[in-house]
């Protein structure tokens, strides 16, 4: 069996960092990262980006050396991704924050609205329903993180957690302050508006959960296999017929329902910003599906049926 020699250079300086001798032809990039880590203990595998070209894209861990466009003496390029943190930890931190922060405002701790309103309760039922819906949403997210989601990437850059937490925690405080404020006024159309909005919220939450379960079932535990998601017997998954990322569609729908329910401008802003970000993610995933699967359903759009 012919073995490979792998030279790893710094993608920025072109300095030789490591030379791996007698590498098996069927070695994966993930295995090469482990070999490289033995020579450079500070760069653990999750921190490494290995590329064919200094300015190219990172190779996937499951890619096999002999299938790459390289000779038996291969030159690969390394870039340090920085300190990493596990996705589970990230999600738990991101979602626990809004859950707790919102409840601080709901229970009206003395330092928020002043001693006069400390631990008082709103006379408006929509305020209590909103607190229940908000708490349910983030408890659901926490439980999905622990028991449903299977991550294709184990880590993300540590610096991102500060940006993400600022977004989630900051918006949670902003909208909670207004919804639970002693001067908050209920929606213009009263209970009818609240009930319709609550129905939208609840249906979209069920839909979002259904999609997450369907996506989990596509990927066996411990695998990074990618397959085209299709509708199942669950009617909530039928949205896969027209969009690539119905989990985002349902997520936005939930926040639209919450916006109508509370008739609160900060909630509307959070919904708009969230939709913008999820549309970017959905478009990227949609393009990835089109690239990886030639038989990908042509009717699908990224996030909004027939439009976007």
PDB file of N, CA and C in Angstrom, residues 196-282:
ATOM      1  N   UNK A 196     -56.306  34.740  19.075  1.00  0.00           N
ATOM      2  CA  UNK A 196     -55.836  34.407  17.729  1.00  0.00           C
ATOM      3  C   UNK A 196     -54.306  34.334  17.722  1.00  0.00           C
ATOM      4  N   UNK A 197     -53.684  35.307  18.356  1.00  0.00           N
ATOM      5  CA  UNK A 197     -52.220  35.345  18.407  1.00  0.00           C
ATOM      6  C   UNK A 197     -51.662  34.147  19.165  1.00  0.00           C
ATOM      7  N   UNK A 198     -52.323  33.778  20.262  1.00  0.00           N
ATOM      8  CA  UNK A 198     -51.881  32.624  21.044  1.00  0.00           C
ATOM      9  C   UNK A 198     -51.975  31.343  20.220  1.00  0.00           C
ATOM     10  N   UNK A 199     -53.034  31.209  19.432  1.00  0.00           N
ATOM     11  CA  UNK A 199     -53.192  30.036  18.572  1.00  0.00           C
ATOM     12  C   UNK A 199     -52.058  29.968  17.548  1.00  0.00           C
ATOM     13  N   UNK A 200     -51.703  31.121  16.962  1.00  0.00           N
ATOM     14  CA  UNK A 200     -50.583  31.175  16.008  1.00  0.00           C
ATOM     15  C   UNK A 200     -49.293  30.747  16.695  1.00  0.00           C
ATOM     16  N   UNK A 201     -49.057  31.307  17.873  1.00  0.00           N
ATOM     17  CA  UNK A 201     -47.844  30.987  18.632  1.00  0.00           C
ATOM     18  C   UNK A 201     -47.757  29.498  18.923  1.00  0.00           C
ATOM     19  N   UNK A 202     -48.844  28.939  19.447  1.00  0.00           N
ATOM     20  CA  UNK A 202     -48.835  27.537  19.866  1.00  0.00           C
ATOM     21  C   UNK A 202     -48.656  26.597  18.679  1.00  0.00           C
ATOM     22  N   UNK A 203     -49.366  26.841  17.589  1.00  0.00           N
ATOM     23  CA  UNK A 203     -49.252  25.988  16.403  1.00  0.00           C
ATOM     24  C   UNK A 203     -47.831  26.030  15.829  1.00  0.00           C
ATOM     25  N   UNK A 204     -47.247  27.212  15.826  1.00  0.00           N
ATOM     26  CA  UNK A 204     -45.881  27.347  15.294  1.00  0.00           C
ATOM     27  C   UNK A 204     -44.848  26.695  16.208  1.00  0.00           C
ATOM     28  N   UNK A 205     -45.097  26.719  17.507  1.00  0.00           N
ATOM     29  CA  UNK A 205     -44.195  26.038  18.434  1.00  0.00           C
ATOM     30  C   UNK A 205     -44.242  24.524  18.208  1.00  0.00           C
ATOM     31  N   UNK A 206     -45.446  24.006  18.012  1.00  0.00           N
ATOM     32  CA  UNK A 206     -45.589  22.572  17.737  1.00  0.00           C
ATOM     33  C   UNK A 206     -44.922  22.238  16.403  1.00  0.00           C
ATOM     34  N   UNK A 207     -45.114  23.111  15.407  1.00  0.00           N
ATOM     35  CA  UNK A 207     -44.490  22.901  14.104  1.00  0.00           C
ATOM     36  C   UNK A 207     -42.975  22.919  14.178  1.00  0.00           C
ATOM     37  N   UNK A 208     -42.436  23.868  14.920  1.00  0.00           N
ATOM     38  CA  UNK A 208     -40.989  23.973  15.087  1.00  0.00           C
ATOM     39  C   UNK A 208     -40.414  22.713  15.726  1.00  0.00           C
ATOM     40  N   UNK A 209     -41.085  22.234  16.772  1.00  0.00           N
ATOM     41  CA  UNK A 209     -40.639  21.009  17.437  1.00  0.00           C
ATOM     42  C   UNK A 209     -40.723  19.809  16.486  1.00  0.00           C
ATOM     43  N   UNK A 210     -41.778  19.732  15.710  1.00  0.00           N
ATOM     44  CA  UNK A 210     -41.956  18.626  14.763  1.00  0.00           C
ATOM     45  C   UNK A 210     -40.837  18.579  13.739  1.00  0.00           C
ATOM     46  N   UNK A 211     -40.425  19.747  13.259  1.00  0.00           N
ATOM     47  CA  UNK A 211     -39.329  19.810  12.282  1.00  0.00           C
ATOM     48  C   UNK A 211     -38.016  19.392  12.924  1.00  0.00           C
ATOM     49  N   UNK A 212     -37.779  19.827  14.146  1.00  0.00           N
ATOM     50  CA  UNK A 212     -36.537  19.448  14.834  1.00  0.00           C
ATOM     51  C   UNK A 212     -36.451  17.930  15.031  1.00  0.00           C
ATOM     52  N   UNK A 213     -37.574  17.310  15.362  1.00  0.00           N
ATOM     53  CA  UNK A 213     -37.590  15.853  15.512  1.00  0.00           C
ATOM     54  C   UNK A 213     -37.346  15.180  14.169  1.00  0.00           C
ATOM     55  N   UNK A 214     -37.962  15.691  13.105  1.00  0.00           N
ATOM     56  CA  UNK A 214     -37.773  15.122  11.763  1.00  0.00           C
ATOM     57  C   UNK A 214     -36.314  15.231  11.324  1.00  0.00           C
ATOM     58  N   UNK A 215     -35.672  16.372  11.624  1.00  0.00           N
ATOM     59  CA  UNK A 215     -34.264  16.553  11.265  1.00  0.00           C
ATOM     60  C   UNK A 215     -33.371  15.630  12.090  1.00  0.00           C
ATOM     61  N   UNK A 216     -33.726  15.432  13.344  1.00  0.00           N
ATOM     62  CA  UNK A 216     -32.947  14.517  14.186  1.00  0.00           C
ATOM     63  C   UNK A 216     -32.992  13.100  13.614  1.00  0.00           C
ATOM     64  N   UNK A 217     -34.166  12.684  13.157  1.00  0.00           N
ATOM     65  CA  UNK A 217     -34.330  11.326  12.651  1.00  0.00           C
ATOM     66  C   UNK A 217     -33.599  11.093  11.327  1.00  0.00           C
ATOM     67  N   UNK A 218     -33.196  12.182  10.681  1.00  0.00           N
ATOM     68  CA  UNK A 218     -32.442  12.055   9.428  1.00  0.00           C
ATOM     69  C   UNK A 218     -30.988  11.671   9.664  1.00  0.00           C
ATOM     70  N   UNK A 219     -30.495  11.997  10.853  1.00  0.00           N
ATOM     71  CA  UNK A 219     -29.065  11.809  11.133  1.00  0.00           C
ATOM     72  C   UNK A 219     -28.868  10.841  12.287  1.00  0.00           C
ATOM     73  N   UNK A 220     -28.318   9.656  12.025  1.00  0.00           N
ATOM     74  CA  UNK A 220     -28.037   8.703  13.108  1.00  0.00           C
ATOM     75  C   UNK A 220     -27.080   9.309  14.130  1.00  0.00           C
ATOM     76  N   UNK A 221     -27.193   8.878  15.359  1.00  0.00           N
ATOM     77  CA  UNK A 221     -26.323   9.384  16.425  1.00  0.00           C
ATOM     78  C   UNK A 221     -24.854   9.170  16.077  1.00  0.00           C
ATOM     79  N   UNK A 222     -24.054  10.224  16.263  1.00  0.00           N
ATOM     80  CA  UNK A 222     -22.628  10.140  15.993  1.00  0.00           C
ATOM     81  C   UNK A 222     -22.257  10.260  14.534  1.00  0.00           C
ATOM     82  N   UNK A 223     -23.247  10.499  13.678  1.00  0.00           N
ATOM     83  CA  UNK A 223     -22.995  10.577  12.238  1.00  0.00           C
ATOM     84  C   UNK A 223     -23.103  12.021  11.758  1.00  0.00           C
ATOM     85  N   UNK A 224     -22.395  12.330  10.670  1.00  0.00           N
ATOM     86  CA  UNK A 224     -22.503  13.635  10.028  1.00  0.00           C
ATOM     87  C   UNK A 224     -23.146  13.500   8.649  1.00  0.00           C
ATOM     88  N   UNK A 225     -23.833  12.384   8.437  1.00  0.00           N
ATOM     89  CA  UNK A 225     -24.489  12.120   7.165  1.00  0.00           C
ATOM     90  C   UNK A 225     -25.544  13.184   6.880  1.00  0.00           C
ATOM     91  N   UNK A 226     -25.578  13.670   5.629  1.00  0.00           N
ATOM     92  CA  UNK A 226     -26.569  14.651   5.220  1.00  0.00           C
ATOM     93  C   UNK A 226     -27.527  14.006   4.233  1.00  0.00           C
ATOM     94  N   UNK A 227     -28.811  14.191   4.473  1.00  0.00           N
ATOM     95  CA  UNK A 227     -29.831  13.691   3.552  1.00  0.00           C
ATOM     96  C   UNK A 227     -30.877  14.770   3.318  1.00  0.00           C
ATOM     97  N   UNK A 228     -31.602  14.648   2.232  1.00  0.00           N
ATOM     98  CA  UNK A 228     -32.659  15.604   1.946  1.00  0.00           C
ATOM     99  C   UNK A 228     -33.825  15.360   2.901  1.00  0.00           C
ATOM    100  N   UNK A 229     -34.260  16.368   3.638  1.00  0.00           N
ATOM    101  CA  UNK A 229     -35.426  16.181   4.514  1.00  0.00           C
ATOM    102  C   UNK A 229     -36.724  16.198   3.698  1.00  0.00           C
ATOM    103  N   UNK A 230     -37.608  15.268   3.998  1.00  0.00           N
ATOM    104  CA  UNK A 230     -38.903  15.191   3.322  1.00  0.00           C
ATOM    105  C   UNK A 230     -40.018  15.167   4.353  1.00  0.00           C
ATOM    106  N   UNK A 231     -41.240  15.527   3.945  1.00  0.00           N
ATOM    107  CA  UNK A 231     -42.374  15.469   4.873  1.00  0.00           C
ATOM    108  C   UNK A 231     -42.602  14.056   5.387  1.00  0.00           C
ATOM    109  N   UNK A 232     -43.089  13.961   6.606  1.00  0.00           N
ATOM    110  CA  UNK A 232     -43.452  12.673   7.206  1.00  0.00           C
ATOM    111  C   UNK A 232     -44.981  12.621   7.358  1.00  0.00           C
ATOM    112  N   UNK A 233     -45.468  11.657   8.113  1.00  0.00           N
ATOM    113  CA  UNK A 233     -46.909  11.569   8.360  1.00  0.00           C
ATOM    114  C   UNK A 233     -47.413  12.706   9.242  1.00  0.00           C
ATOM    115  N   UNK A 234     -46.506  13.352   9.943  1.00  0.00           N
ATOM    116  CA  UNK A 234     -46.867  14.494  10.783  1.00  0.00           C
ATOM    117  C   UNK A 234     -47.205  15.694   9.888  1.00  0.00           C
ATOM    118  N   UNK A 235     -48.436  16.213   9.920  1.00  0.00           N
ATOM    119  CA  UNK A 235     -48.827  17.326   9.037  1.00  0.00           C
ATOM    120  C   UNK A 235     -47.955  18.568   9.173  1.00  0.00           C
ATOM    121  N   UNK A 236     -47.381  18.764  10.348  1.00  0.00           N
ATOM    122  CA  UNK A 236     -46.546  19.945  10.546  1.00  0.00           C
ATOM    123  C   UNK A 236     -45.265  19.887   9.720  1.00  0.00           C
ATOM    124  N   UNK A 237     -44.872  18.705   9.267  1.00  0.00           N
ATOM    125  CA  UNK A 237     -43.664  18.581   8.445  1.00  0.00           C
ATOM    126  C   UNK A 237     -43.963  18.778   6.960  1.00  0.00           C
ATOM    127  N   UNK A 238     -45.220  18.934   6.610  1.00  0.00           N
ATOM    128  CA  UNK A 238     -45.570  19.094   5.198  1.00  0.00           C
ATOM    129  C   UNK A 238     -45.040  20.409   4.617  1.00  0.00           C
ATOM    130  N   UNK A 239     -44.624  21.296   5.495  1.00  0.00           N
ATOM    131  CA  UNK A 239     -44.024  22.550   5.036  1.00  0.00           C
ATOM    132  C   UNK A 239     -42.725  22.300   4.271  1.00  0.00           C
ATOM    133  N   UNK A 240     -42.131  21.105   4.475  1.00  0.00           N
ATOM    134  CA  UNK A 240     -40.937  20.729   3.705  1.00  0.00           C
ATOM    135  C   UNK A 240     -41.217  20.688   2.198  1.00  0.00           C
ATOM    136  N   UNK A 241     -42.485  20.613   1.818  1.00  0.00           N
ATOM    137  CA  UNK A 241     -42.834  20.590   0.390  1.00  0.00           C
ATOM    138  C   UNK A 241     -42.465  21.897  -0.299  1.00  0.00           C
ATOM    139  N   UNK A 242     -42.452  22.990   0.460  1.00  0.00           N
ATOM    140  CA  UNK A 242     -42.260  24.300  -0.174  1.00  0.00           C
ATOM    141  C   UNK A 242     -41.109  25.124   0.397  1.00  0.00           C
ATOM    142  N   UNK A 243     -40.533  24.726   1.531  1.00  0.00           N
ATOM    143  CA  UNK A 243     -39.376  25.452   2.063  1.00  0.00           C
ATOM    144  C   UNK A 243     -38.294  24.480   2.533  1.00  0.00           C
ATOM    145  N   UNK A 244     -37.062  24.935   2.496  1.00  0.00           N
ATOM    146  CA  UNK A 244     -35.931  24.108   2.911  1.00  0.00           C
ATOM    147  C   UNK A 244     -35.734  24.100   4.418  1.00  0.00           C
ATOM    148  N   UNK A 245     -36.105  25.201   5.074  1.00  0.00           N
ATOM    149  CA  UNK A 245     -35.863  25.336   6.514  1.00  0.00           C
ATOM    150  C   UNK A 245     -37.156  25.710   7.243  1.00  0.00           C
ATOM    151  N   UNK A 246     -38.136  24.803   7.288  1.00  0.00           N
ATOM    152  CA  UNK A 246     -39.406  25.130   7.950  1.00  0.00           C
ATOM    153  C   UNK A 246     -39.267  25.362   9.451  1.00  0.00           C
ATOM    154  N   UNK A 247     -38.182  24.874  10.052  1.00  0.00           N
ATOM    155  CA  UNK A 247     -37.968  25.179  11.473  1.00  0.00           C
ATOM    156  C   UNK A 247     -37.838  26.684  11.679  1.00  0.00           C
ATOM    157  N   UNK A 248     -37.166  27.371  10.742  1.00  0.00           N
ATOM    158  CA  UNK A 248     -37.055  28.822  10.817  1.00  0.00           C
ATOM    159  C   UNK A 248     -38.401  29.488  10.512  1.00  0.00           C
ATOM    160  N   UNK A 249     -39.130  28.934   9.559  1.00  0.00           N
ATOM    161  CA  UNK A 249     -40.449  29.479   9.217  1.00  0.00           C
ATOM    162  C   UNK A 249     -41.362  29.453  10.435  1.00  0.00           C
ATOM    163  N   UNK A 250     -41.380  28.313  11.127  1.00  0.00           N
ATOM    164  CA  UNK A 250     -42.212  28.199  12.322  1.00  0.00           C
ATOM    165  C   UNK A 250     -41.701  29.088  13.453  1.00  0.00           C
ATOM    166  N   UNK A 251     -40.399  29.227  13.563  1.00  0.00           N
ATOM    167  CA  UNK A 251     -39.822  30.082  14.608  1.00  0.00           C
ATOM    168  C   UNK A 251     -40.261  31.532  14.413  1.00  0.00           C
ATOM    169  N   UNK A 252     -40.160  32.012  13.181  1.00  0.00           N
ATOM    170  CA  UNK A 252     -40.607  33.377  12.888  1.00  0.00           C
ATOM    171  C   UNK A 252     -42.105  33.499  13.130  1.00  0.00           C
ATOM    172  N   UNK A 253     -42.865  32.486  12.731  1.00  0.00           N
ATOM    173  CA  UNK A 253     -44.305  32.493  12.964  1.00  0.00           C
ATOM    174  C   UNK A 253     -44.656  32.611  14.436  1.00  0.00           C
ATOM    175  N   UNK A 254     -43.880  31.914  15.290  1.00  0.00           N
ATOM    176  CA  UNK A 254     -44.108  31.998  16.734  1.00  0.00           C
ATOM    177  C   UNK A 254     -43.952  33.427  17.239  1.00  0.00           C
ATOM    178  N   UNK A 255     -42.904  34.092  16.760  1.00  0.00           N
ATOM    179  CA  UNK A 255     -42.650  35.459  17.231  1.00  0.00           C
ATOM    180  C   UNK A 255     -43.608  36.463  16.622  1.00  0.00           C
ATOM    181  N   UNK A 256     -44.117  36.177  15.425  1.00  0.00           N
ATOM    182  CA  UNK A 256     -45.183  37.020  14.869  1.00  0.00           C
ATOM    183  C   UNK A 256     -46.422  36.910  15.759  1.00  0.00           C
ATOM    184  N   UNK A 257     -46.753  35.678  16.162  1.00  0.00           N
ATOM    185  CA  UNK A 257     -47.869  35.474  17.079  1.00  0.00           C
ATOM    186  C   UNK A 257     -47.657  36.204  18.394  1.00  0.00           C
ATOM    187  N   UNK A 258     -46.428  36.136  18.925  1.00  0.00           N
ATOM    188  CA  UNK A 258     -46.118  36.797  20.197  1.00  0.00           C
ATOM    189  C   UNK A 258     -46.207  38.318  20.049  1.00  0.00           C
ATOM    190  N   UNK A 259     -45.818  38.821  18.881  1.00  0.00           N
ATOM    191  CA  UNK A 259     -45.900  40.259  18.610  1.00  0.00           C
ATOM    192  C   UNK A 259     -47.349  40.726  18.586  1.00  0.00           C
ATOM    193  N   UNK A 260     -48.206  39.978  17.896  1.00  0.00           N
ATOM    194  CA  UNK A 260     -49.632  40.323  17.833  1.00  0.00           C
ATOM    195  C   UNK A 260     -50.266  40.224  19.219  1.00  0.00           C
ATOM    196  N   UNK A 261     -49.883  39.207  19.966  1.00  0.00           N
ATOM    197  CA  UNK A 261     -50.438  38.986  21.300  1.00  0.00           C
ATOM    198  C   UNK A 261     -50.145  40.155  22.237  1.00  0.00           C
ATOM    199  N   UNK A 262     -48.899  40.622  22.221  1.00  0.00           N
ATOM    200  CA  UNK A 262     -48.484  41.658  23.172  1.00  0.00           C
ATOM    201  C   UNK A 262     -48.626  43.066  22.610  1.00  0.00           C
ATOM    202  N   UNK A 263     -48.706  43.179  21.280  1.00  0.00           N
ATOM    203  CA  UNK A 263     -48.765  44.479  20.597  1.00  0.00           C
ATOM    204  C   UNK A 263     -47.682  45.403  21.155  1.00  0.00           C
ATOM    205  N   UNK A 264     -46.451  44.891  21.119  1.00  0.00           N
ATOM    206  CA  UNK A 264     -45.319  45.574  21.740  1.00  0.00           C
ATOM    207  C   UNK A 264     -44.220  45.800  20.703  1.00  0.00           C
ATOM    208  N   UNK A 265     -43.789  47.045  20.544  1.00  0.00           N
ATOM    209  CA  UNK A 265     -42.798  47.391  19.521  1.00  0.00           C
ATOM    210  C   UNK A 265     -41.475  46.649  19.693  1.00  0.00           C
ATOM    211  N   UNK A 266     -40.895  46.541  20.908  1.00  0.00           N
ATOM    212  CA  UNK A 266     -39.640  45.783  21.042  1.00  0.00           C
ATOM    213  C   UNK A 266     -39.759  44.331  20.572  1.00  0.00           C
ATOM    214  N   UNK A 267     -40.931  43.718  20.780  1.00  0.00           N
ATOM    215  CA  UNK A 267     -41.127  42.346  20.308  1.00  0.00           C
ATOM    216  C   UNK A 267     -41.113  42.324  18.782  1.00  0.00           C
ATOM    217  N   UNK A 268     -41.754  43.308  18.158  1.00  0.00           N
ATOM    218  CA  UNK A 268     -41.769  43.402  16.701  1.00  0.00           C
ATOM    219  C   UNK A 268     -40.351  43.580  16.158  1.00  0.00           C
ATOM    220  N   UNK A 269     -39.536  44.374  16.850  1.00  0.00           N
ATOM    221  CA  UNK A 269     -38.150  44.581  16.429  1.00  0.00           C
ATOM    222  C   UNK A 269     -37.355  43.288  16.543  1.00  0.00           C
ATOM    223  N   UNK A 270     -37.566  42.562  17.645  1.00  0.00           N
ATOM    224  CA  UNK A 270     -36.883  41.283  17.835  1.00  0.00           C
ATOM    225  C   UNK A 270     -37.282  40.300  16.741  1.00  0.00           C
ATOM    226  N   UNK A 271     -38.568  40.294  16.397  1.00  0.00           N
ATOM    227  CA  UNK A 271     -39.058  39.409  15.335  1.00  0.00           C
ATOM    228  C   UNK A 271     -38.434  39.758  14.000  1.00  0.00           C
ATOM    229  N   UNK A 272     -38.342  41.042  13.691  1.00  0.00           N
ATOM    230  CA  UNK A 272     -37.765  41.490  12.420  1.00  0.00           C
ATOM    231  C   UNK A 272     -36.284  41.138  12.317  1.00  0.00           C
ATOM    232  N   UNK A 273     -35.542  41.416  13.390  1.00  0.00           N
ATOM    233  CA  UNK A 273     -34.104  41.099  13.388  1.00  0.00           C
ATOM    234  C   UNK A 273     -33.902  39.586  13.291  1.00  0.00           C
ATOM    235  N   UNK A 274     -34.719  38.835  14.040  1.00  0.00           N
ATOM    236  CA  UNK A 274     -34.613  37.380  14.003  1.00  0.00           C
ATOM    237  C   UNK A 274     -34.926  36.828  12.626  1.00  0.00           C
ATOM    238  N   UNK A 275     -35.965  37.362  11.992  1.00  0.00           N
ATOM    239  CA  UNK A 275     -36.312  36.920  10.636  1.00  0.00           C
ATOM    240  C   UNK A 275     -35.175  37.197   9.661  1.00  0.00           C
ATOM    241  N   UNK A 276     -34.571  38.368   9.773  1.00  0.00           N
ATOM    242  CA  UNK A 276     -33.466  38.726   8.879  1.00  0.00           C
ATOM    243  C   UNK A 276     -32.307  37.741   9.010  1.00  0.00           C
ATOM    244  N   UNK A 277     -31.934  37.427  10.249  1.00  0.00           N
ATOM    245  CA  UNK A 277     -30.835  36.491  10.474  1.00  0.00           C
ATOM    246  C   UNK A 277     -31.190  35.087  10.014  1.00  0.00           C
ATOM    247  N   UNK A 278     -32.413  34.633  10.330  1.00  0.00           N
ATOM    248  CA  UNK A 278     -32.813  33.282   9.927  1.00  0.00           C
ATOM    249  C   UNK A 278     -32.955  33.161   8.413  1.00  0.00           C
ATOM    250  N   UNK A 279     -33.331  34.249   7.743  1.00  0.00           N
ATOM    251  CA  UNK A 279     -33.413  34.233   6.282  1.00  0.00           C
ATOM    252  C   UNK A 279     -32.020  34.044   5.678  1.00  0.00           C
ATOM    253  N   UNK A 280     -31.020  34.657   6.300  1.00  0.00           N
ATOM    254  CA  UNK A 280     -29.630  34.495   5.836  1.00  0.00           C
ATOM    255  C   UNK A 280     -29.185  33.049   6.028  1.00  0.00           C
ATOM    256  N   UNK A 281     -29.455  32.493   7.211  1.00  0.00           N
ATOM    257  CA  UNK A 281     -29.092  31.086   7.474  1.00  0.00           C
ATOM    258  C   UNK A 281     -29.821  30.145   6.523  1.00  0.00           C
ATOM    259  N   UNK A 282     -31.118  30.385   6.335  1.00  0.00           N
ATOM    260  CA  UNK A 282     -31.925  29.512   5.478  1.00  0.00           C
ATOM    261  C   UNK A 282     -31.444  29.555   4.034  1.00  0.00           C
TER     262      UNK A 282
END
